[in-house]
PDB file of C-alpha atoms in Angstrom:
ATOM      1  CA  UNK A   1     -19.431   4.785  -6.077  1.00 42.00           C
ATOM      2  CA  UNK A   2     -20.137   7.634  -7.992  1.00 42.00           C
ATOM      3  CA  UNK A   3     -21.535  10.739  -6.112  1.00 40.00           C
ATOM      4  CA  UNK A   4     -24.083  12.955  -8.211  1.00 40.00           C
ATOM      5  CA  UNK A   5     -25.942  15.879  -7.590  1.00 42.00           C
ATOM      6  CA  UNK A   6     -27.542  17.646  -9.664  1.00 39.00           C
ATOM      7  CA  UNK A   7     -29.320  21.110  -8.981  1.00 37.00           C
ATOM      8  CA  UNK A   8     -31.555  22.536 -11.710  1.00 35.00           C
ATOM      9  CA  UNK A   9     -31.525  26.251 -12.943  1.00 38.00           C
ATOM     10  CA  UNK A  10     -34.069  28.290 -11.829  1.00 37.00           C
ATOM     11  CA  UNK A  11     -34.411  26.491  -8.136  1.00 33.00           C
ATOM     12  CA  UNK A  12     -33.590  29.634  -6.842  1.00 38.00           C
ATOM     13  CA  UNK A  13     -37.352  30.903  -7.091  1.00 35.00           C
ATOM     14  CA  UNK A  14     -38.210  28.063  -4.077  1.00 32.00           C
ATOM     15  CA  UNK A  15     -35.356  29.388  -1.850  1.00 35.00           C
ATOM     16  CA  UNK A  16     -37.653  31.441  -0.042  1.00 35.00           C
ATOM     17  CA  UNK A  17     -39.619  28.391   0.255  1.00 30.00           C
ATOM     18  CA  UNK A  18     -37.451  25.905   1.303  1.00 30.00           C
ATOM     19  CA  UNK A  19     -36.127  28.414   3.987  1.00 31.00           C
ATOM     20  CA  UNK A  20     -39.302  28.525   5.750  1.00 32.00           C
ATOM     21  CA  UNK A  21     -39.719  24.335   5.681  1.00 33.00           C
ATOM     22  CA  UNK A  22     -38.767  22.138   8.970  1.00 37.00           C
ATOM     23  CA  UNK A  23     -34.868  20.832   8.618  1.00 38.00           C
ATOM     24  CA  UNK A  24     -36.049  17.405   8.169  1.00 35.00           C
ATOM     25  CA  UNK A  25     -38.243  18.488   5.089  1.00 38.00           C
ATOM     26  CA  UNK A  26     -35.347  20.349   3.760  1.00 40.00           C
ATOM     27  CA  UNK A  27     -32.623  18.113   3.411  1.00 39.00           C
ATOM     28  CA  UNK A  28     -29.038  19.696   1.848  1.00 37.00           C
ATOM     29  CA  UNK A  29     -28.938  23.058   1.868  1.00 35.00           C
ATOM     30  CA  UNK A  30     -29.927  24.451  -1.604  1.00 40.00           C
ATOM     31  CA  UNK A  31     -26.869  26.064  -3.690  1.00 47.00           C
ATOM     32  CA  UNK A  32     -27.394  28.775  -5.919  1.00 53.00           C
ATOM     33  CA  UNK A  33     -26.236  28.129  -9.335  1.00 63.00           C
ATOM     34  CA  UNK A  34     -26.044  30.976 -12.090  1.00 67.00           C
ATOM     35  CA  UNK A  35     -29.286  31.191 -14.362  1.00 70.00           C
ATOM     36  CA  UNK A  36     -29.373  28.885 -17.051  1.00 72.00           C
ATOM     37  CA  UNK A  37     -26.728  26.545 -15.768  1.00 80.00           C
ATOM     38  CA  UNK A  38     -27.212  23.523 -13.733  1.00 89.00           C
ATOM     39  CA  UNK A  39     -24.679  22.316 -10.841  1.00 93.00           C
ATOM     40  CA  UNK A  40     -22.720  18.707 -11.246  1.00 94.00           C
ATOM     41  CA  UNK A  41     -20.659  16.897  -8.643  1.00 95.00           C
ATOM     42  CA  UNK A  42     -18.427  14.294  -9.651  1.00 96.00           C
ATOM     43  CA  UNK A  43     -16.558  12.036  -7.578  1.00 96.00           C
ATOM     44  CA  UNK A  44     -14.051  10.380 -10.335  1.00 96.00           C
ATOM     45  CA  UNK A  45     -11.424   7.939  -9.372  1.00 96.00           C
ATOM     46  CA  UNK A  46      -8.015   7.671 -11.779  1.00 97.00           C
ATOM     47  CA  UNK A  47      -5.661   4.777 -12.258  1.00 96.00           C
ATOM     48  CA  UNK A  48      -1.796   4.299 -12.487  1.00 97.00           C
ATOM     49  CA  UNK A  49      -0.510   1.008 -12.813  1.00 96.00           C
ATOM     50  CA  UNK A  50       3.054  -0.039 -12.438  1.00 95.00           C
ATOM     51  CA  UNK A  51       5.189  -2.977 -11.906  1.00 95.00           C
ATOM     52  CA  UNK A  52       7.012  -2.960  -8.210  1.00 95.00           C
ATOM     53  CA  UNK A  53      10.472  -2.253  -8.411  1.00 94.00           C
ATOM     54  CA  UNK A  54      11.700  -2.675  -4.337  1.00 95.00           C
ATOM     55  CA  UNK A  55      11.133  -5.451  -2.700  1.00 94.00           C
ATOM     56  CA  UNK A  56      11.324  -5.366   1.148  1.00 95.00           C
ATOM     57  CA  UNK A  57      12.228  -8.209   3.239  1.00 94.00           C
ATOM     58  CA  UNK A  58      13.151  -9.381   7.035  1.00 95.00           C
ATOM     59  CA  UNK A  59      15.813 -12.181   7.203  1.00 95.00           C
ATOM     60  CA  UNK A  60      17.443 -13.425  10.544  1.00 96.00           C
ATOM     61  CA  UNK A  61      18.643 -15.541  12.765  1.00 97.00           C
ATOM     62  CA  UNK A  62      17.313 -17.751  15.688  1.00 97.00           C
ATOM     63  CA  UNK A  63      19.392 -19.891  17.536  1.00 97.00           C
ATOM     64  CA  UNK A  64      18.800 -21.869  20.630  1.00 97.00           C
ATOM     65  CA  UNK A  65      21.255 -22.577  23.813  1.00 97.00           C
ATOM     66  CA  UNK A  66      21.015 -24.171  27.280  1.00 97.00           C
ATOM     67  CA  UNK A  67      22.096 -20.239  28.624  1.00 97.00           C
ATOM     68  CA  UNK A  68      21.234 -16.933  27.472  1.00 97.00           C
ATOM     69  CA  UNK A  69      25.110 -16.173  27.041  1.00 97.00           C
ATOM     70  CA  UNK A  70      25.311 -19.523  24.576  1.00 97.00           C
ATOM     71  CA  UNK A  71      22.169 -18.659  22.660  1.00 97.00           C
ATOM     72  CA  UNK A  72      23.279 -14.605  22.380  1.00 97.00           C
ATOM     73  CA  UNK A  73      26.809 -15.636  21.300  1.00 97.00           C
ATOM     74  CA  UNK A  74      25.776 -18.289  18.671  1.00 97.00           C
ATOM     75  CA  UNK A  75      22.838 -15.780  17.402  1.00 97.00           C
ATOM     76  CA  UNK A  76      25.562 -12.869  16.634  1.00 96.00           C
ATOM     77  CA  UNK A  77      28.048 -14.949  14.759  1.00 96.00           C
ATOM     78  CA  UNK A  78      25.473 -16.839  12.932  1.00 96.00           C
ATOM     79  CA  UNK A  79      23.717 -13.097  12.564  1.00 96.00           C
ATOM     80  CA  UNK A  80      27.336 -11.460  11.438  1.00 96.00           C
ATOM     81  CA  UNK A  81      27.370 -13.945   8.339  1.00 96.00           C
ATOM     82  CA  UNK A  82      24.391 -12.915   7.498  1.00 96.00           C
ATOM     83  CA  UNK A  83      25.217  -9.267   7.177  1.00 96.00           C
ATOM     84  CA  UNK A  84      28.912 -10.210   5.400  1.00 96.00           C
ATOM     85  CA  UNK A  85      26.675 -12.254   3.116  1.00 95.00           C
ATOM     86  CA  UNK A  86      24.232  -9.244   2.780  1.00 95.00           C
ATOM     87  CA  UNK A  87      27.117  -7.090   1.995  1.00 94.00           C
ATOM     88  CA  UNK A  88      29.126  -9.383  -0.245  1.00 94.00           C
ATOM     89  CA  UNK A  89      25.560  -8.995  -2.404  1.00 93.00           C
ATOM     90  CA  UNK A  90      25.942  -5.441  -2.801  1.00 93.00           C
ATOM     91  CA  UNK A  91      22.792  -4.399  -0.398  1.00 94.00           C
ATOM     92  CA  UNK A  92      24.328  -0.803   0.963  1.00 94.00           C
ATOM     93  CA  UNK A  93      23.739  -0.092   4.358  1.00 94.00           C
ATOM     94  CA  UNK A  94      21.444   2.421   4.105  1.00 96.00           C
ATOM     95  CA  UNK A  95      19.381  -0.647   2.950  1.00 96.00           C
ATOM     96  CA  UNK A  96      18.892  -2.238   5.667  1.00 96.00           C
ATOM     97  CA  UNK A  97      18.586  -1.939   9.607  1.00 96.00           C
ATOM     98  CA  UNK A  98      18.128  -4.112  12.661  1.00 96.00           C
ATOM     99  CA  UNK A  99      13.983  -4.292  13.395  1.00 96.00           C
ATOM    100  CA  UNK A 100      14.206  -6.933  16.610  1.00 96.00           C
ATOM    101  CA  UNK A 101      16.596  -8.162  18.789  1.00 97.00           C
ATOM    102  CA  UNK A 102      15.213 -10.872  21.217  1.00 97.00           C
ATOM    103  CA  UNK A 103      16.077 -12.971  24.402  1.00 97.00           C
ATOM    104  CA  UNK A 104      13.726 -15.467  25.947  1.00 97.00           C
ATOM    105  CA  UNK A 105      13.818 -18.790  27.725  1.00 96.00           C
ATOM    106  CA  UNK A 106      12.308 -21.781  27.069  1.00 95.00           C
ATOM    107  CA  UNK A 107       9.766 -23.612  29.291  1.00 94.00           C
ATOM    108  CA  UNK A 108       8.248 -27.225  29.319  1.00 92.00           C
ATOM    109  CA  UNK A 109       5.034 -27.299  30.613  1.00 90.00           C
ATOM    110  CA  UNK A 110       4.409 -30.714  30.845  1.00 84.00           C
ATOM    111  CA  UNK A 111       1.202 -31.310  32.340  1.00 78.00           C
ATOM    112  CA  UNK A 112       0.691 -31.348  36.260  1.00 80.00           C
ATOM    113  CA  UNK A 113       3.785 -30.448  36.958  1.00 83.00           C
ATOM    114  CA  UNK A 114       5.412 -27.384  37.419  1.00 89.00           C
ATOM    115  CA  UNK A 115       7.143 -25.489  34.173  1.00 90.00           C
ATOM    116  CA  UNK A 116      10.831 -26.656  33.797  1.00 90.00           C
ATOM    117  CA  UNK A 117      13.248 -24.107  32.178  1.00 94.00           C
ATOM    118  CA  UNK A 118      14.651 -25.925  28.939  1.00 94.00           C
ATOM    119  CA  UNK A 119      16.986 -23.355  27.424  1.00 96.00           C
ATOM    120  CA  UNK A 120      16.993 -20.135  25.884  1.00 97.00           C
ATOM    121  CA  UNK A 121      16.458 -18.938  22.677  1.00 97.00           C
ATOM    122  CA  UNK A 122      17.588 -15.995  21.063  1.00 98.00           C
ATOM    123  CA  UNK A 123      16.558 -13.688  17.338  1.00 97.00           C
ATOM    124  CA  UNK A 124      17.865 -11.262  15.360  1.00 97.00           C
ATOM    125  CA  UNK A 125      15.832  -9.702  12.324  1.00 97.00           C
ATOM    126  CA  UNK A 126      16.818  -7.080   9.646  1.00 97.00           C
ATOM    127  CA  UNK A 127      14.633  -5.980   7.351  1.00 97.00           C
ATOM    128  CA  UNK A 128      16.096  -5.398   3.956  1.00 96.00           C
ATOM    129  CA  UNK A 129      15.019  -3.082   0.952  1.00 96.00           C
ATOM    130  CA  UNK A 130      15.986  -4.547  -2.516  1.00 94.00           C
ATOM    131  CA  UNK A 131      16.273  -2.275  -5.802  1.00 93.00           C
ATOM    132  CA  UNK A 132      16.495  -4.994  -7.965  1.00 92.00           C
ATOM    133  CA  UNK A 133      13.534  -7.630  -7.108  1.00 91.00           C
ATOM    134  CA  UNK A 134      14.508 -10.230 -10.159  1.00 90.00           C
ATOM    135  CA  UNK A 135      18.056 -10.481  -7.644  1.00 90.00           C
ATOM    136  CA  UNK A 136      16.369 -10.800  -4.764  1.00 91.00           C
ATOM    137  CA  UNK A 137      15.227 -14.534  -4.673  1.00 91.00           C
ATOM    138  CA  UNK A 138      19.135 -15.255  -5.131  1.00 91.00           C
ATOM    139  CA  UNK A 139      20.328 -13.174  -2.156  1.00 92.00           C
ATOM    140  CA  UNK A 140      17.784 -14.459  -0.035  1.00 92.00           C
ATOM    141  CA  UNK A 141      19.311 -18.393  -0.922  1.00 93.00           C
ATOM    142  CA  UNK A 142      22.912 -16.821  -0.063  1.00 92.00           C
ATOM    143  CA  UNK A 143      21.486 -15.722   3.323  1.00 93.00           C
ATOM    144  CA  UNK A 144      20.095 -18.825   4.071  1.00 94.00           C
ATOM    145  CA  UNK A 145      23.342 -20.450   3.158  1.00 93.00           C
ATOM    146  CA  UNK A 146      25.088 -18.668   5.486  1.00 94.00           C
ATOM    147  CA  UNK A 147      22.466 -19.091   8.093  1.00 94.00           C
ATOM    148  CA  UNK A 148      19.810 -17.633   8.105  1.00 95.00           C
ATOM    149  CA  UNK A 149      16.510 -19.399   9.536  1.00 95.00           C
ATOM    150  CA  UNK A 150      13.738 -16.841   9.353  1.00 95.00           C
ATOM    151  CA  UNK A 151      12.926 -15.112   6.215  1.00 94.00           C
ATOM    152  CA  UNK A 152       9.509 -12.998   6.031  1.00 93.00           C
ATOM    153  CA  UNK A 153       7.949 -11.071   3.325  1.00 89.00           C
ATOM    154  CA  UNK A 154       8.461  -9.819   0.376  1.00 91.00           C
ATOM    155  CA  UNK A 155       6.481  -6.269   0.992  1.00 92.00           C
ATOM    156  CA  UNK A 156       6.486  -5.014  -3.058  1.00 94.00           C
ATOM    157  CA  UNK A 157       6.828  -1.137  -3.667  1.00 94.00           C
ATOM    158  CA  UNK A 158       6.875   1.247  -6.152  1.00 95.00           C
ATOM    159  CA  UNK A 159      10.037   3.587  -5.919  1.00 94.00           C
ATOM    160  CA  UNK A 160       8.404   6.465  -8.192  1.00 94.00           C
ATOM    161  CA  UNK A 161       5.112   6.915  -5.921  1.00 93.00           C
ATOM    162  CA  UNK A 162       4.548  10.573  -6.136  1.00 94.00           C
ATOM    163  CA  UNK A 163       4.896  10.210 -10.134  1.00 96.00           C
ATOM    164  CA  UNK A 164       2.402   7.266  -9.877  1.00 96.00           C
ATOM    165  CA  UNK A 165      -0.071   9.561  -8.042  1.00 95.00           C
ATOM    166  CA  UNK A 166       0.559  12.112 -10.587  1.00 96.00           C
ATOM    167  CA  UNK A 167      -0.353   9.791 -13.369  1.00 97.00           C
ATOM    168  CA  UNK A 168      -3.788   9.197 -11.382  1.00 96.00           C
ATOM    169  CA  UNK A 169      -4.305  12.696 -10.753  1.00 96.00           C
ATOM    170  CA  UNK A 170      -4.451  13.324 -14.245  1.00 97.00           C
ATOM    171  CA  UNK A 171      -6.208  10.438 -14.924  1.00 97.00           C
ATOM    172  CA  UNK A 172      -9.211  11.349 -12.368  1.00 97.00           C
ATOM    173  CA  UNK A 173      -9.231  14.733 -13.895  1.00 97.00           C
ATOM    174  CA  UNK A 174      -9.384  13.613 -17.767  1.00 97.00           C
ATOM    175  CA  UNK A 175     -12.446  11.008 -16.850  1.00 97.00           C
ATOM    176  CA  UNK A 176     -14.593  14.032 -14.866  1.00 97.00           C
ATOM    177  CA  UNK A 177     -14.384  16.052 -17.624  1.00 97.00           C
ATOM    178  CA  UNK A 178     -15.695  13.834 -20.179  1.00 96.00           C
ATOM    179  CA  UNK A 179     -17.817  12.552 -17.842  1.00 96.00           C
ATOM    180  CA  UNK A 180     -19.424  16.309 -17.703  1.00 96.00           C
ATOM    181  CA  UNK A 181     -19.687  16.783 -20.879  1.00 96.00           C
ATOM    182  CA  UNK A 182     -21.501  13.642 -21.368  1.00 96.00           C
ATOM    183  CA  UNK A 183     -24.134  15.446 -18.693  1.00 95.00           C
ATOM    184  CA  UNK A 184     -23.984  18.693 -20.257  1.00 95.00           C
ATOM    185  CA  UNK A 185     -24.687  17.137 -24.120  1.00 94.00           C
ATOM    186  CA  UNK A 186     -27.811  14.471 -22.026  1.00 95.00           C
ATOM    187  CA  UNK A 187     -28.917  18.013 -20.966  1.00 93.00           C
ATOM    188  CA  UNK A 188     -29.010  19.983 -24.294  1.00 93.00           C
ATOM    189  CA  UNK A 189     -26.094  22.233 -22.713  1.00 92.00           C
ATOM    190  CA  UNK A 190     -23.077  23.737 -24.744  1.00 91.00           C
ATOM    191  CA  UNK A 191     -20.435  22.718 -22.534  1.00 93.00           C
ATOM    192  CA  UNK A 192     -19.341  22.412 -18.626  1.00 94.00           C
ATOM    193  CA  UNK A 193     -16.668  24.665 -16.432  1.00 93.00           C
ATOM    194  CA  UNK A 194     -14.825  22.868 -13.888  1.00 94.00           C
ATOM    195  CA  UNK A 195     -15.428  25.315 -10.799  1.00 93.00           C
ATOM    196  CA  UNK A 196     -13.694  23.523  -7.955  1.00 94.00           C
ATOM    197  CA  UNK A 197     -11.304  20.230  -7.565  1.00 94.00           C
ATOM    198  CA  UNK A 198     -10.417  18.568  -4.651  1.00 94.00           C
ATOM    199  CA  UNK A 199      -8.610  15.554  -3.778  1.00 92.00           C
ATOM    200  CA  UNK A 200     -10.492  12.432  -1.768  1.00 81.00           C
ATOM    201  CA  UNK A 201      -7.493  10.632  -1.152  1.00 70.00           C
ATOM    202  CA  UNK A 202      -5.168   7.686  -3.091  1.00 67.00           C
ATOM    203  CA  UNK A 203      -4.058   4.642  -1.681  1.00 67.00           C
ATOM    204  CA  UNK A 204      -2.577   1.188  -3.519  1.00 64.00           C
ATOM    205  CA  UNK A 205      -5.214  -1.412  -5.019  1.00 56.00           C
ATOM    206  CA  UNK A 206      -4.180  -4.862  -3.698  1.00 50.00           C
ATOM    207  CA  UNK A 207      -1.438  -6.551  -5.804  1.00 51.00           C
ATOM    208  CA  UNK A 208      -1.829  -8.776  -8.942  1.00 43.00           C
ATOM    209  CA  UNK A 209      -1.438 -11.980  -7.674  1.00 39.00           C
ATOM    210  CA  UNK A 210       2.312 -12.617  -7.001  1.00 39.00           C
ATOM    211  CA  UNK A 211       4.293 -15.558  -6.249  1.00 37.00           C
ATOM    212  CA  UNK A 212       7.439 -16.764  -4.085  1.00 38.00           C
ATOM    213  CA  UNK A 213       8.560 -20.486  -4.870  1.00 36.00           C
ATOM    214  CA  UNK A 214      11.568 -22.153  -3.080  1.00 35.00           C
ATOM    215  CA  UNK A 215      13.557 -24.678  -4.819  1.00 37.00           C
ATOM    216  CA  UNK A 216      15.769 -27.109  -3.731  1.00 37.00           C
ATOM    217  CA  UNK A 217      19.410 -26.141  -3.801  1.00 39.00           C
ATOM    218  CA  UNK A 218      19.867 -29.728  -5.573  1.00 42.00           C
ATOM    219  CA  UNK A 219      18.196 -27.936  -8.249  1.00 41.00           C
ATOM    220  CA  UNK A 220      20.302 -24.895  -9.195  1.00 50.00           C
ATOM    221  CA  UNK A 221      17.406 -22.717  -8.493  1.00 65.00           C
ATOM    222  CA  UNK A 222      17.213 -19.698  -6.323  1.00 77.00           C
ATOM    223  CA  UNK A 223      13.756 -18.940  -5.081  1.00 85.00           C
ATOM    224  CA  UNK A 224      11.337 -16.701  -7.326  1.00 86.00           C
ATOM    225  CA  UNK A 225       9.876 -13.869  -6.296  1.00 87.00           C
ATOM    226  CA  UNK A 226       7.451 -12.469  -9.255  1.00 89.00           C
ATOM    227  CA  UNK A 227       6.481  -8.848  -8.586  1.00 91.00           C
ATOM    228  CA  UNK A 228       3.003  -8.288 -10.428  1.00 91.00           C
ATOM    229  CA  UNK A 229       1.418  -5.012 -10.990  1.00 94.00           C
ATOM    230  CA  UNK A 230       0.161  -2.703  -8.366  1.00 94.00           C
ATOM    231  CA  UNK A 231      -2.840  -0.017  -8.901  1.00 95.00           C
ATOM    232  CA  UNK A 232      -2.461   3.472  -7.665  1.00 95.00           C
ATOM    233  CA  UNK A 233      -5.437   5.035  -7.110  1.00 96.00           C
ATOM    234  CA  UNK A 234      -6.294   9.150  -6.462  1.00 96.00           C
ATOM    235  CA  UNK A 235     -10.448   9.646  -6.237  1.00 96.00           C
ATOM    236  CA  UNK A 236     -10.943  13.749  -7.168  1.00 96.00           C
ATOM    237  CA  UNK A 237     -14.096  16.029  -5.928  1.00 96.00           C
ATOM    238  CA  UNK A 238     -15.024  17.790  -8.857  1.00 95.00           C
ATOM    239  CA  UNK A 239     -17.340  20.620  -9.328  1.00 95.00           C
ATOM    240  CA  UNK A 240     -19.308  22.165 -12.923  1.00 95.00           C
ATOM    241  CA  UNK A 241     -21.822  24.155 -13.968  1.00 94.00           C
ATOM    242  CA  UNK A 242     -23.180  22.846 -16.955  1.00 94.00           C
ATOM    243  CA  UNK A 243     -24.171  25.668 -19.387  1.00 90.00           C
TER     244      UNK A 243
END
């Protein structure tokens, strides 16, 4: 939504006016502009857009065991494949770290009667950060070869963020100032002067719609994960006097 205000040269005659109104009659406070110019605020949003390049993902294991020593034990050399598999990949270390480690039992709570402990069952997650997404659909079929039951995600990302910012900075900043000259011509002025720019914030637009297909192994094909294009957005506060 666009945020316009305009203030007309020679307002500055009512001031004394205004002054001497109720606060409900007055509204915004009345800003002084220089004679013959006329005030403009502009609240201008700029666009990057960029393909993801990381893909983030939690894969683990979760076994089950009539004790909590069977189901620990069979979780960490199920989960130590996993990592050798990981590894074997080329995923660095740095790349990925243990998010949850958990132990619980297992309860049947068959109806009127009282719950009977079944077992045990015991997960281990790590979440993984992938450089190259068009690799990632085949390292997550490895992992699951070498057993792995729980895979969640992907989370897409763009590596270069600041630089995609930057790109909507300038963006914003080119779109206010033709948007205020647009004014200024509409108003039979020469030209506008930025006076003041601040930032509103930036955030990521919601994905392009993206896609993650498992095949059968039968099939020779490792699971797809299409990355799409993200929107980076930066919204400027922008200030002119039209003249």
């Amino acid at each position: 939504m666009r945020k316009l205000n305009l203030v007309l040269a020679g307002i500055g005659a009512l001031a004394p006016l205004l002054w001497t109104m109720p606060a409900t009659a007055q509204g915004s406070p009345v800003v002084q502009t220089a004679p013959g110019t006329t005030r403009l605020e502009l609240s201008v949003t700029g666009e990057a857009v960029r393909v993801p390049d990381i893909a983030i993902v939690s894969a683990g294991v979760q076994t089950r065991a009539a004790t909590a020593n069977g189901a620990i034990s069979a979780n960490r050399n199920r989960m130590a494949k996993v990592i050798d598999a990981l590894k074997a990949a080329g995923v660095a270390e740095r790349d990925m770290h243990t998010s949850s480690v958990s132990l619980s039992a297992d309860y049947d709570y068959s109806e009127r009667e009282a719950p009977r402990l079944t077992g045990y069952r015991a997960s281990n997650m790590v979440t993984v950060r992938f450089h190259d997404i068009a690799s990632t659909g085949k390292i997550l079929d490895a992992l699951v070869s070498a057993g792995a039951n729980q895979i969640n995600g992907p989370s897409l990302e763009i590596d270069d963020r600041a630089g995609a910012l930057d790109e909507a900075r300038l963006d914003a900043l080119k779109k206010g100032q033709e948007r205020a000259q647009l004014y200024a011509r509409a108003l039979g002025k020469n030209g506008a002067r930025l006076v003041m720019v601040s930032e509103g914030g930036g955030g990521n637009m919601p994905p392009m719609p993206m896609a993650m297909r498992a095949e059968s192994m039968d099939q020779a094909a490792s699971t797809q994960i299409l990355p799409g294009e993200q929107q980076v957005n930066m919204t400027l506060q922008m200030l002119f006097e039209l003249q």
